[in-house]
PDB file of N, CA and C and ligand atoms in Angstrom:
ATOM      1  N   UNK C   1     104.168  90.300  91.513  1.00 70.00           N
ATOM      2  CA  UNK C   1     104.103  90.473  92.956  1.00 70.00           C
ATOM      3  C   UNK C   1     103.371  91.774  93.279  1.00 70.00           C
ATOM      4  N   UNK C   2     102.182  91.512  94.048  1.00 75.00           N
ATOM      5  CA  UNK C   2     101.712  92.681  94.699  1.00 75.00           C
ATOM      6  C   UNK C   2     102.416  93.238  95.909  1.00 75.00           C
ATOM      7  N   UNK C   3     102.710  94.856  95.842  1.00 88.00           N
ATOM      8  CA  UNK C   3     102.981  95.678  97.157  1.00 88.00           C
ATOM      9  C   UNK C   3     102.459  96.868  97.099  1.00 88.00           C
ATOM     10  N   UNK C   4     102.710  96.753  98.719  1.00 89.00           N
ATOM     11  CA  UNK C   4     102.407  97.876  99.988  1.00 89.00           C
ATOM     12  C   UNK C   4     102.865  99.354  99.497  1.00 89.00           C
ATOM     13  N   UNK C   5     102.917 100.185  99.133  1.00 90.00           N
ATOM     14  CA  UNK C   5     103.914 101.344  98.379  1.00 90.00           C
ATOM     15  C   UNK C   5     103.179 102.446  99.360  1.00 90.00           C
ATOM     16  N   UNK C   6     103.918 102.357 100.599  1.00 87.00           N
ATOM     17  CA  UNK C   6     103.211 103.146 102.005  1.00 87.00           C
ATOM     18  C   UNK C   6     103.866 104.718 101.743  1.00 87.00           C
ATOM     19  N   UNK C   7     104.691 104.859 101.123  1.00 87.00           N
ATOM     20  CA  UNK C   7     105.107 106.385 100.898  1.00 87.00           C
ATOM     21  C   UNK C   7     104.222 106.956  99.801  1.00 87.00           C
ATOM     22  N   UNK C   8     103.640 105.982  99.470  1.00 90.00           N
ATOM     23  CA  UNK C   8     102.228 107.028  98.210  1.00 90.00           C
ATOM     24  C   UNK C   8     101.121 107.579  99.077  1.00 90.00           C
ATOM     25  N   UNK C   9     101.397 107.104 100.133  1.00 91.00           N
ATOM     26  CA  UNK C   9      99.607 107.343 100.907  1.00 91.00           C
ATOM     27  C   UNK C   9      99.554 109.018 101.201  1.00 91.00           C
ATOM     28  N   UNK C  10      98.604 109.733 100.721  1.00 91.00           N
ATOM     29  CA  UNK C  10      98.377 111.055 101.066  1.00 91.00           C
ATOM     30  C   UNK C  10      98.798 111.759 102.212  1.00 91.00           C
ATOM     31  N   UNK C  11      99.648 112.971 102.509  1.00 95.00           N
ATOM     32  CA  UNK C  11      99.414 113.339 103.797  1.00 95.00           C
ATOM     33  C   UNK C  11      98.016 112.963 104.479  1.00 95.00           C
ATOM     34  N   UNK C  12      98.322 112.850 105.946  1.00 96.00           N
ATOM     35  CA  UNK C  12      96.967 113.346 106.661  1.00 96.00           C
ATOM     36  C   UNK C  12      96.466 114.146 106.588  1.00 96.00           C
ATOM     37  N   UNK C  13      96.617 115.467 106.428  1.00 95.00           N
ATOM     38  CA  UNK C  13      96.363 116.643 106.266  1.00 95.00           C
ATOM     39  C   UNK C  13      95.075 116.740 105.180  1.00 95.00           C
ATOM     40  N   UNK C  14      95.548 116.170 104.029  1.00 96.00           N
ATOM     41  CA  UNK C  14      94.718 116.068 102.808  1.00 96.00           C
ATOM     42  C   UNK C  14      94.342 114.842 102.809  1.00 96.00           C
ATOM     43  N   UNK C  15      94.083 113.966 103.507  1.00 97.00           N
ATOM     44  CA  UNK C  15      93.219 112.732 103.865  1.00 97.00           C
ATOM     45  C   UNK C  15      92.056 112.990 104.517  1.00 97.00           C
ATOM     46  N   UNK C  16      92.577 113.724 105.313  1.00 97.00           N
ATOM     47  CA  UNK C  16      91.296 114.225 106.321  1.00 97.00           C
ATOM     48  C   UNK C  16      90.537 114.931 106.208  1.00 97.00           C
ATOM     49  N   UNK C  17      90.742 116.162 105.827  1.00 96.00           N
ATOM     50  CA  UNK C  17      90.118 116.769 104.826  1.00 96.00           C
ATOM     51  C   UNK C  17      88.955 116.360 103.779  1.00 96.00           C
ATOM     52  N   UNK C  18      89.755 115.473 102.347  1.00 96.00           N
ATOM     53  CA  UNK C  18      88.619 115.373 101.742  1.00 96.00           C
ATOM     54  C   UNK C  18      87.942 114.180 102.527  1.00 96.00           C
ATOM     55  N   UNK C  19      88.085 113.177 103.605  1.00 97.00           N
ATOM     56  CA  UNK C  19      87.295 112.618 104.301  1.00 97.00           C
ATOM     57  C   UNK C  19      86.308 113.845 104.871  1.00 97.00           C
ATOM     58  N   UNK C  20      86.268 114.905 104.457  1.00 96.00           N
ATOM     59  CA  UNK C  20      85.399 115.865 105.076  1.00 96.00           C
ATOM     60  C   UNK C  20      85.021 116.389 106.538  1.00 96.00           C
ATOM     61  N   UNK C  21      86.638 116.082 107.390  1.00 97.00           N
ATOM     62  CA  UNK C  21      86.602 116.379 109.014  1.00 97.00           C
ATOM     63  C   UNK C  21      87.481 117.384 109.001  1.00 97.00           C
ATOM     64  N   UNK C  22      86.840 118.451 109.648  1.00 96.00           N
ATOM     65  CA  UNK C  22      87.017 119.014 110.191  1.00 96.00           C
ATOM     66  C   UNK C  22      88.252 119.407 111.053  1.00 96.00           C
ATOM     67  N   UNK C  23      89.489 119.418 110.811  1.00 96.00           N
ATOM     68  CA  UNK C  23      90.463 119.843 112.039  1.00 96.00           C
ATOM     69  C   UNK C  23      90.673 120.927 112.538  1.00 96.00           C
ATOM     70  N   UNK C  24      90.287 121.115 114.462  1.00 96.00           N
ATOM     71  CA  UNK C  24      90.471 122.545 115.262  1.00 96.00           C
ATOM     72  C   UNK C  24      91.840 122.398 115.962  1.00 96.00           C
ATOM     73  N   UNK C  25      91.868 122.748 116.886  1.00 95.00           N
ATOM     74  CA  UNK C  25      93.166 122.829 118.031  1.00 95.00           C
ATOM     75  C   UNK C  25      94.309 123.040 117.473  1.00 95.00           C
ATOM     76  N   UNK C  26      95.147 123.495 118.489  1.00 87.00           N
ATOM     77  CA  UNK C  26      96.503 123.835 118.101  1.00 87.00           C
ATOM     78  C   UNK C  26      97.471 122.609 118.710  1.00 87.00           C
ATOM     79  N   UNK C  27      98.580 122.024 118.582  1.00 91.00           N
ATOM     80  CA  UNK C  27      99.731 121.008 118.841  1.00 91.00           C
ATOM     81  C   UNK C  27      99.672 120.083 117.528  1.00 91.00           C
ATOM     82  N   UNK C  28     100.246 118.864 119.043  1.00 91.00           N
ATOM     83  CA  UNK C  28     100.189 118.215 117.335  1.00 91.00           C
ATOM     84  C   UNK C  28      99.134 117.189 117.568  1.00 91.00           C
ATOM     85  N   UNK C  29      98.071 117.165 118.380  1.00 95.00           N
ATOM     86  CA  UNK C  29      96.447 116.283 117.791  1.00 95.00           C
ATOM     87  C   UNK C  29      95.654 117.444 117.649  1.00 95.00           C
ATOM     88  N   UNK C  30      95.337 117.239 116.611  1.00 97.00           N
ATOM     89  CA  UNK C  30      93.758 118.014 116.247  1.00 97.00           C
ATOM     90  C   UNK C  30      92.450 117.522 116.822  1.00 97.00           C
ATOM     91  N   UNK C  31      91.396 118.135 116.593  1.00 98.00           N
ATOM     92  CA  UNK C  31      89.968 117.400 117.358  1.00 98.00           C
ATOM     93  C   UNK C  31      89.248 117.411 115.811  1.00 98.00           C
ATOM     94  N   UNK C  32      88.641 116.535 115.795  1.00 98.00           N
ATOM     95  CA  UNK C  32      87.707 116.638 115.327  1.00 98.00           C
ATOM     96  C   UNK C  32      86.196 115.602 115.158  1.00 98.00           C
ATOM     97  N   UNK C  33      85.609 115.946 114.854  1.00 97.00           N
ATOM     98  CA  UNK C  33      83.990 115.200 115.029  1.00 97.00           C
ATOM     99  C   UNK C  33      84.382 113.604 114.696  1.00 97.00           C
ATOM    100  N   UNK C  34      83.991 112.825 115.516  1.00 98.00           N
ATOM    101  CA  UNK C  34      83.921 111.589 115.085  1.00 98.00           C
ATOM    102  C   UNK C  34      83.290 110.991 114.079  1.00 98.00           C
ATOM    103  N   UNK C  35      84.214 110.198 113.120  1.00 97.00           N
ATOM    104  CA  UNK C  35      83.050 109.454 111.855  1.00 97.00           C
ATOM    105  C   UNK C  35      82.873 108.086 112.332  1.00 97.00           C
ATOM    106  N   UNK C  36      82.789 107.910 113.487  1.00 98.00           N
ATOM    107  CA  UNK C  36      83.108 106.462 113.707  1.00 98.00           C
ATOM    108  C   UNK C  36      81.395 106.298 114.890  1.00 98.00           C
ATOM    109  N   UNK C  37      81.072 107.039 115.068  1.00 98.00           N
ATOM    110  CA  UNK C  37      79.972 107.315 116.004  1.00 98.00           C
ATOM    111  C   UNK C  37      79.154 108.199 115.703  1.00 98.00           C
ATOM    112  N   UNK C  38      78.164 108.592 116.823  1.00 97.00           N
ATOM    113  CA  UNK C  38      77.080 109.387 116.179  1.00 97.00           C
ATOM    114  C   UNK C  38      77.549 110.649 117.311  1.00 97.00           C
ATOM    115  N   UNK C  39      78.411 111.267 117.147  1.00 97.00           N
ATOM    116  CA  UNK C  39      79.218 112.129 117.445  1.00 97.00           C
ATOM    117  C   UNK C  39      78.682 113.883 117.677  1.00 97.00           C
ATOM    118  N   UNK C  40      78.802 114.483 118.683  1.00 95.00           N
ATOM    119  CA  UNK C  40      78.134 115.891 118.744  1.00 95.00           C
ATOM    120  C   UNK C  40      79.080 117.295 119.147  1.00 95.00           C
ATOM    121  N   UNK C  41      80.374 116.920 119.366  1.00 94.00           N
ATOM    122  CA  UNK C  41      81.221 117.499 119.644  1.00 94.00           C
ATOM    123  C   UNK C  41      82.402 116.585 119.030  1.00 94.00           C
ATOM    124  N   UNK C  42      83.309 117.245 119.029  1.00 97.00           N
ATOM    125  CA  UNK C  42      85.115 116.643 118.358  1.00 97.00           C
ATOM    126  C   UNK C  42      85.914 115.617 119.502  1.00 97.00           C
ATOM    127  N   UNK C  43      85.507 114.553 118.892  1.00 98.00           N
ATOM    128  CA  UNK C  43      85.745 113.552 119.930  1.00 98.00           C
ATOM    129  C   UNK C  43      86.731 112.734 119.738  1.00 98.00           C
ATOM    130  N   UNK C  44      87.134 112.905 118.323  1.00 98.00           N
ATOM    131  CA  UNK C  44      88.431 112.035 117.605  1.00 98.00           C
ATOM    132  C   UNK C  44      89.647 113.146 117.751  1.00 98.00           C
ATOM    133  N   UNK C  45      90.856 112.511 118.016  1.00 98.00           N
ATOM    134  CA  UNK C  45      92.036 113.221 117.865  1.00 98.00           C
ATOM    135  C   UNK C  45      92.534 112.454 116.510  1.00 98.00           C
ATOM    136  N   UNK C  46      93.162 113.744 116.224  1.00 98.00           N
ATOM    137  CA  UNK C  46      94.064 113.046 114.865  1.00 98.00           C
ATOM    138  C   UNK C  46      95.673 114.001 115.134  1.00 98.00           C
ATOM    139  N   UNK C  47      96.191 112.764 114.285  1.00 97.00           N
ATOM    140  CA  UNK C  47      97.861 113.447 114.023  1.00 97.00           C
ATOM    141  C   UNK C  47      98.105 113.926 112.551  1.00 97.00           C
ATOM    142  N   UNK C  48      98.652 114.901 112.412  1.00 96.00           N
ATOM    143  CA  UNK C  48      99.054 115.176 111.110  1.00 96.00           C
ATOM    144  C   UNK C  48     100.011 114.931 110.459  1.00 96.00           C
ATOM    145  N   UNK C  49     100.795 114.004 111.329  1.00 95.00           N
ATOM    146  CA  UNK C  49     102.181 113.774 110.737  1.00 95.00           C
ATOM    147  C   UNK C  49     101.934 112.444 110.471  1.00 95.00           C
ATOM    148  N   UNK C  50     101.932 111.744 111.501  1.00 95.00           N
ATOM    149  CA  UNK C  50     101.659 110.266 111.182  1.00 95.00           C
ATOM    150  C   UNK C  50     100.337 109.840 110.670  1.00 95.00           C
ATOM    151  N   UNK C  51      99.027 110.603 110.865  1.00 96.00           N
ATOM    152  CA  UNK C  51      97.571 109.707 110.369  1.00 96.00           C
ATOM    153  C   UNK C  51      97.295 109.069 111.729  1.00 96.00           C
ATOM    154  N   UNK C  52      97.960 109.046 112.752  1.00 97.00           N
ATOM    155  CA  UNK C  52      96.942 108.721 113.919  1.00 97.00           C
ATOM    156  C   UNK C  52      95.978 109.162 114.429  1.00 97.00           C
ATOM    157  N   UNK C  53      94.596 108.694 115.348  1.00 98.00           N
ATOM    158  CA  UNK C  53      93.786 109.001 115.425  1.00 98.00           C
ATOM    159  C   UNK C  53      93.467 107.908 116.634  1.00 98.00           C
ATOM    160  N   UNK C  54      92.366 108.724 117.143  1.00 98.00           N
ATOM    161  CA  UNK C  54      91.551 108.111 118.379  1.00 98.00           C
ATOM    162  C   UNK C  54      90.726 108.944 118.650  1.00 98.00           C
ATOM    163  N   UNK C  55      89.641 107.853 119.095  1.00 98.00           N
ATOM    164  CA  UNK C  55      88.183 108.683 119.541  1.00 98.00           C
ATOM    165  C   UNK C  55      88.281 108.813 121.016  1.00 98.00           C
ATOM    166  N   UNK C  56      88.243 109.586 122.042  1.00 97.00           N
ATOM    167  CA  UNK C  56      87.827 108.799 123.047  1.00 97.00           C
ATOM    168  C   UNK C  56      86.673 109.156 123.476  1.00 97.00           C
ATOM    169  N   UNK C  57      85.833 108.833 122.526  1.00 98.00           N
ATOM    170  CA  UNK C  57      84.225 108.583 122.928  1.00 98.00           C
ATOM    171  C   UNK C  57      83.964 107.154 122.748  1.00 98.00           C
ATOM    172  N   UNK C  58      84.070 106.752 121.392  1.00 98.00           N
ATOM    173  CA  UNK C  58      84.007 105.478 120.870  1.00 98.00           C
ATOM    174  C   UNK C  58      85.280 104.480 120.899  1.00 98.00           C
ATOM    175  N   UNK C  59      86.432 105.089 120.985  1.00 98.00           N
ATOM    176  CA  UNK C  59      87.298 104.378 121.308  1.00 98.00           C
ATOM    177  C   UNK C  59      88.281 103.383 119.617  1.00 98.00           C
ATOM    178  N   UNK C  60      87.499 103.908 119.262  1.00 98.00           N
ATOM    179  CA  UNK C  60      88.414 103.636 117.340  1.00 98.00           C
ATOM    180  C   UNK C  60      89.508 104.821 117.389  1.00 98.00           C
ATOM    181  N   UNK C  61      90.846 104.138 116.963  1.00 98.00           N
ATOM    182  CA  UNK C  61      91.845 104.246 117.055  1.00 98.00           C
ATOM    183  C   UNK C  61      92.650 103.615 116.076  1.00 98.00           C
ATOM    184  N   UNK C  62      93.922 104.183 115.200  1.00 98.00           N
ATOM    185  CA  UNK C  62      94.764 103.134 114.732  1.00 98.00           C
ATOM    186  C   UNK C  62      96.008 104.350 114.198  1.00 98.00           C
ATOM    187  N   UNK C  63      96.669 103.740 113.608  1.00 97.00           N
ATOM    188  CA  UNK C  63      98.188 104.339 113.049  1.00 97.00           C
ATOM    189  C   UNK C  63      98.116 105.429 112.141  1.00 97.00           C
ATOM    190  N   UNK C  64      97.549 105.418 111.113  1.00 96.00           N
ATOM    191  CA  UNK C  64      97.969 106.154 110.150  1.00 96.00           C
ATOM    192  C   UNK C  64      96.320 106.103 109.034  1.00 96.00           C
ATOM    193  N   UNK C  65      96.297 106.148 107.835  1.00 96.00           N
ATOM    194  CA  UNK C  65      95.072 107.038 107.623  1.00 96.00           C
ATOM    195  C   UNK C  65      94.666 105.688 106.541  1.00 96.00           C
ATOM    196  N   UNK C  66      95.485 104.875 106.116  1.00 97.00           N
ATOM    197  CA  UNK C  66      95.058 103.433 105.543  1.00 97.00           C
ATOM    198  C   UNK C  66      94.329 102.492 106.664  1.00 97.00           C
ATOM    199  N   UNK C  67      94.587 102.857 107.687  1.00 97.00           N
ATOM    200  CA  UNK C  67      94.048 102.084 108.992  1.00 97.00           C
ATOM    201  C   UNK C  67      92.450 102.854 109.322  1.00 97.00           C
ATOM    202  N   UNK C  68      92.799 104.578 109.428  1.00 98.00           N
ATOM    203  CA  UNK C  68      91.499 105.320 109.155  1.00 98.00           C
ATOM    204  C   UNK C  68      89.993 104.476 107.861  1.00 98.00           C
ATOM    205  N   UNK C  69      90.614 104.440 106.686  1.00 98.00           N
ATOM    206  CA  UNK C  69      90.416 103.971 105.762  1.00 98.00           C
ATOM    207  C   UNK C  69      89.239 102.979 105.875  1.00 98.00           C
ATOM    208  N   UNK C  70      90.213 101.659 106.393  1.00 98.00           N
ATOM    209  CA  UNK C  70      89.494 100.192 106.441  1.00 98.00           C
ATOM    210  C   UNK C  70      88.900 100.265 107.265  1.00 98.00           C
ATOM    211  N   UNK C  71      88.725 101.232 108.827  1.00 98.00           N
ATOM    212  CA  UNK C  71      87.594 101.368 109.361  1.00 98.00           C
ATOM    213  C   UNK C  71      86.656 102.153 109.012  1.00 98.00           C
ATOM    214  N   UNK C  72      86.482 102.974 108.397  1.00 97.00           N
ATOM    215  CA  UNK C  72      85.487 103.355 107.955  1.00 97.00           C
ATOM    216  C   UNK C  72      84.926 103.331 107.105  1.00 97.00           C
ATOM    217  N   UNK C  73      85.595 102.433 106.102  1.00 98.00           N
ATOM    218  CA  UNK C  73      84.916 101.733 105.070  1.00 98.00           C
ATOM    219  C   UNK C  73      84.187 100.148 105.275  1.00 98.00           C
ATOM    220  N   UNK C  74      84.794  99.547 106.390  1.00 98.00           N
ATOM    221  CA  UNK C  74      84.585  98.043 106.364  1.00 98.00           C
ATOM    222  C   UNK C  74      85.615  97.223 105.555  1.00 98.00           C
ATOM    223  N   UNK C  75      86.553  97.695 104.918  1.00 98.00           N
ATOM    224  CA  UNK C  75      87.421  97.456 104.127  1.00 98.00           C
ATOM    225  C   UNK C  75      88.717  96.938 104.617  1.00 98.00           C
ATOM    226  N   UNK C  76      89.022  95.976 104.236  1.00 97.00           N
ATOM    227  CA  UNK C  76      90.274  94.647 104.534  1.00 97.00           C
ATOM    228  C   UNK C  76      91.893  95.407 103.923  1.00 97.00           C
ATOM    229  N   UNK C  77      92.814  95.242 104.534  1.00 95.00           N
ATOM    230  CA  UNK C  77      93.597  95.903 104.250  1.00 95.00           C
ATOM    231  C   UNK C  77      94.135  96.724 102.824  1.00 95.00           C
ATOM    232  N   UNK C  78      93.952  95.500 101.919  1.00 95.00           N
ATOM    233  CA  UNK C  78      94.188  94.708 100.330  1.00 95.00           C
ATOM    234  C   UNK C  78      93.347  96.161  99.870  1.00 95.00           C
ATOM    235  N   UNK C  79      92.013  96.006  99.708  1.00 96.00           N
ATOM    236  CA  UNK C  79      91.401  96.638  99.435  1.00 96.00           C
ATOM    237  C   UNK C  79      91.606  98.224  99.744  1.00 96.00           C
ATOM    238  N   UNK C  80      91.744  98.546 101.012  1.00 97.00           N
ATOM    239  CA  UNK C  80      91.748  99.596 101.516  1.00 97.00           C
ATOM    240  C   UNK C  80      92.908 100.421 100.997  1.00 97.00           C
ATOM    241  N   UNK C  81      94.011  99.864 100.609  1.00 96.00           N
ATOM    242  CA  UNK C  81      95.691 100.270  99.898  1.00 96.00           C
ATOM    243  C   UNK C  81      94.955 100.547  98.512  1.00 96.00           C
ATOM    244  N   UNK C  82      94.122  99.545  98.472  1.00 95.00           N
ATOM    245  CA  UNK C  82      93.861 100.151  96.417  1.00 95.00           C
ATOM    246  C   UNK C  82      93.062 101.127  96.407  1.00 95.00           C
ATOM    247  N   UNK C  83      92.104 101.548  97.253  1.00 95.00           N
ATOM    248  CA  UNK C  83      91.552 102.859  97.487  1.00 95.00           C
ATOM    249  C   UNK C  83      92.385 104.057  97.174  1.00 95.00           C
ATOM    250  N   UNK C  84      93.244 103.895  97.630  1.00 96.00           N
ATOM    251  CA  UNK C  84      94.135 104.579  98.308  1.00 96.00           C
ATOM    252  C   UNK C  84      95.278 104.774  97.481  1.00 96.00           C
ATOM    253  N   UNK C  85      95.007 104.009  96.555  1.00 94.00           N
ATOM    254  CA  UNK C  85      96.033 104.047  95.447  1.00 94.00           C
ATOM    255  C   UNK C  85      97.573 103.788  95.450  1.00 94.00           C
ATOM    256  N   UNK C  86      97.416 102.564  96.884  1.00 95.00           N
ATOM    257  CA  UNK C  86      99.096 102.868  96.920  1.00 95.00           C
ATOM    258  C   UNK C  86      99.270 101.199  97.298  1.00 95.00           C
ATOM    259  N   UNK C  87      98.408 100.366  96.297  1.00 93.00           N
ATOM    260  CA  UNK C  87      98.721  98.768  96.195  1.00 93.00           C
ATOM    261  C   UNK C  87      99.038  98.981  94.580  1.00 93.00           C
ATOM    262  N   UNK C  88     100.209  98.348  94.725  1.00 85.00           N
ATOM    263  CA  UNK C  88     100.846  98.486  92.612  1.00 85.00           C
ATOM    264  C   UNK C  88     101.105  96.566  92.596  1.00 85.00           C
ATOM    265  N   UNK C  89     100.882  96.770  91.381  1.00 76.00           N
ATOM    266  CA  UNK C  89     100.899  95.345  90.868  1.00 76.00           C
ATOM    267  C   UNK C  89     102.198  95.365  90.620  1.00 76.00           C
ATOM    268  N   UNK C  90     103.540  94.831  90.623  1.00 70.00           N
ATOM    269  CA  UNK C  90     104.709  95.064  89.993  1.00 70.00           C
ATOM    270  C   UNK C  90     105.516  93.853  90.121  1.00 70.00           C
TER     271      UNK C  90
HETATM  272 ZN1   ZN R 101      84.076 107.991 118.012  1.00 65.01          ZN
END
């Protein structure tokens, strides 16, 4: 049986990061440059606790940083967890 093993997934913190963005502001959304657009200022918010995120330039948005993931890879959920290293065969 394949599973979901959602407590392996990296902080956001260090997701985002080596995704190579940038986080400014102080609370709890950060700004930073959109990878989802052709972006010129920090147009994406992100959360650091949960991996949420939203642009509101472009309007890409989702939960947590496996969701980050499959959009910006093009990548289907399945796939996007094994990236991610947190689909186990067991
Ligand atoms: Zn955007």
């Amino acid at each position: 049986m394949n599973k979901f093993n959602k407590s392996a997934l990296q902080r956001p913190a260090n997701y985002f990061k080596e995704q190579g963005l940038k986080l400014t502001g102080g609370g709890e959304w950060k700004n930073a440059v959109c990878p989802f657009h052709d972006d010129h200022q920090p147009s994406l918010r992100v959360r650091l606790d949960s991996g949420g995120f939203k642009c509101m330039a472009c309007g890409a948005h989702g939960g947590d940083v496996l969701s980050f993931h499959m959009q910006r890879y093009g990548l289907g959920f399945i796939a996007a967890a094994k990236q991610l290293g947190v689909w186990r065969s067991v």
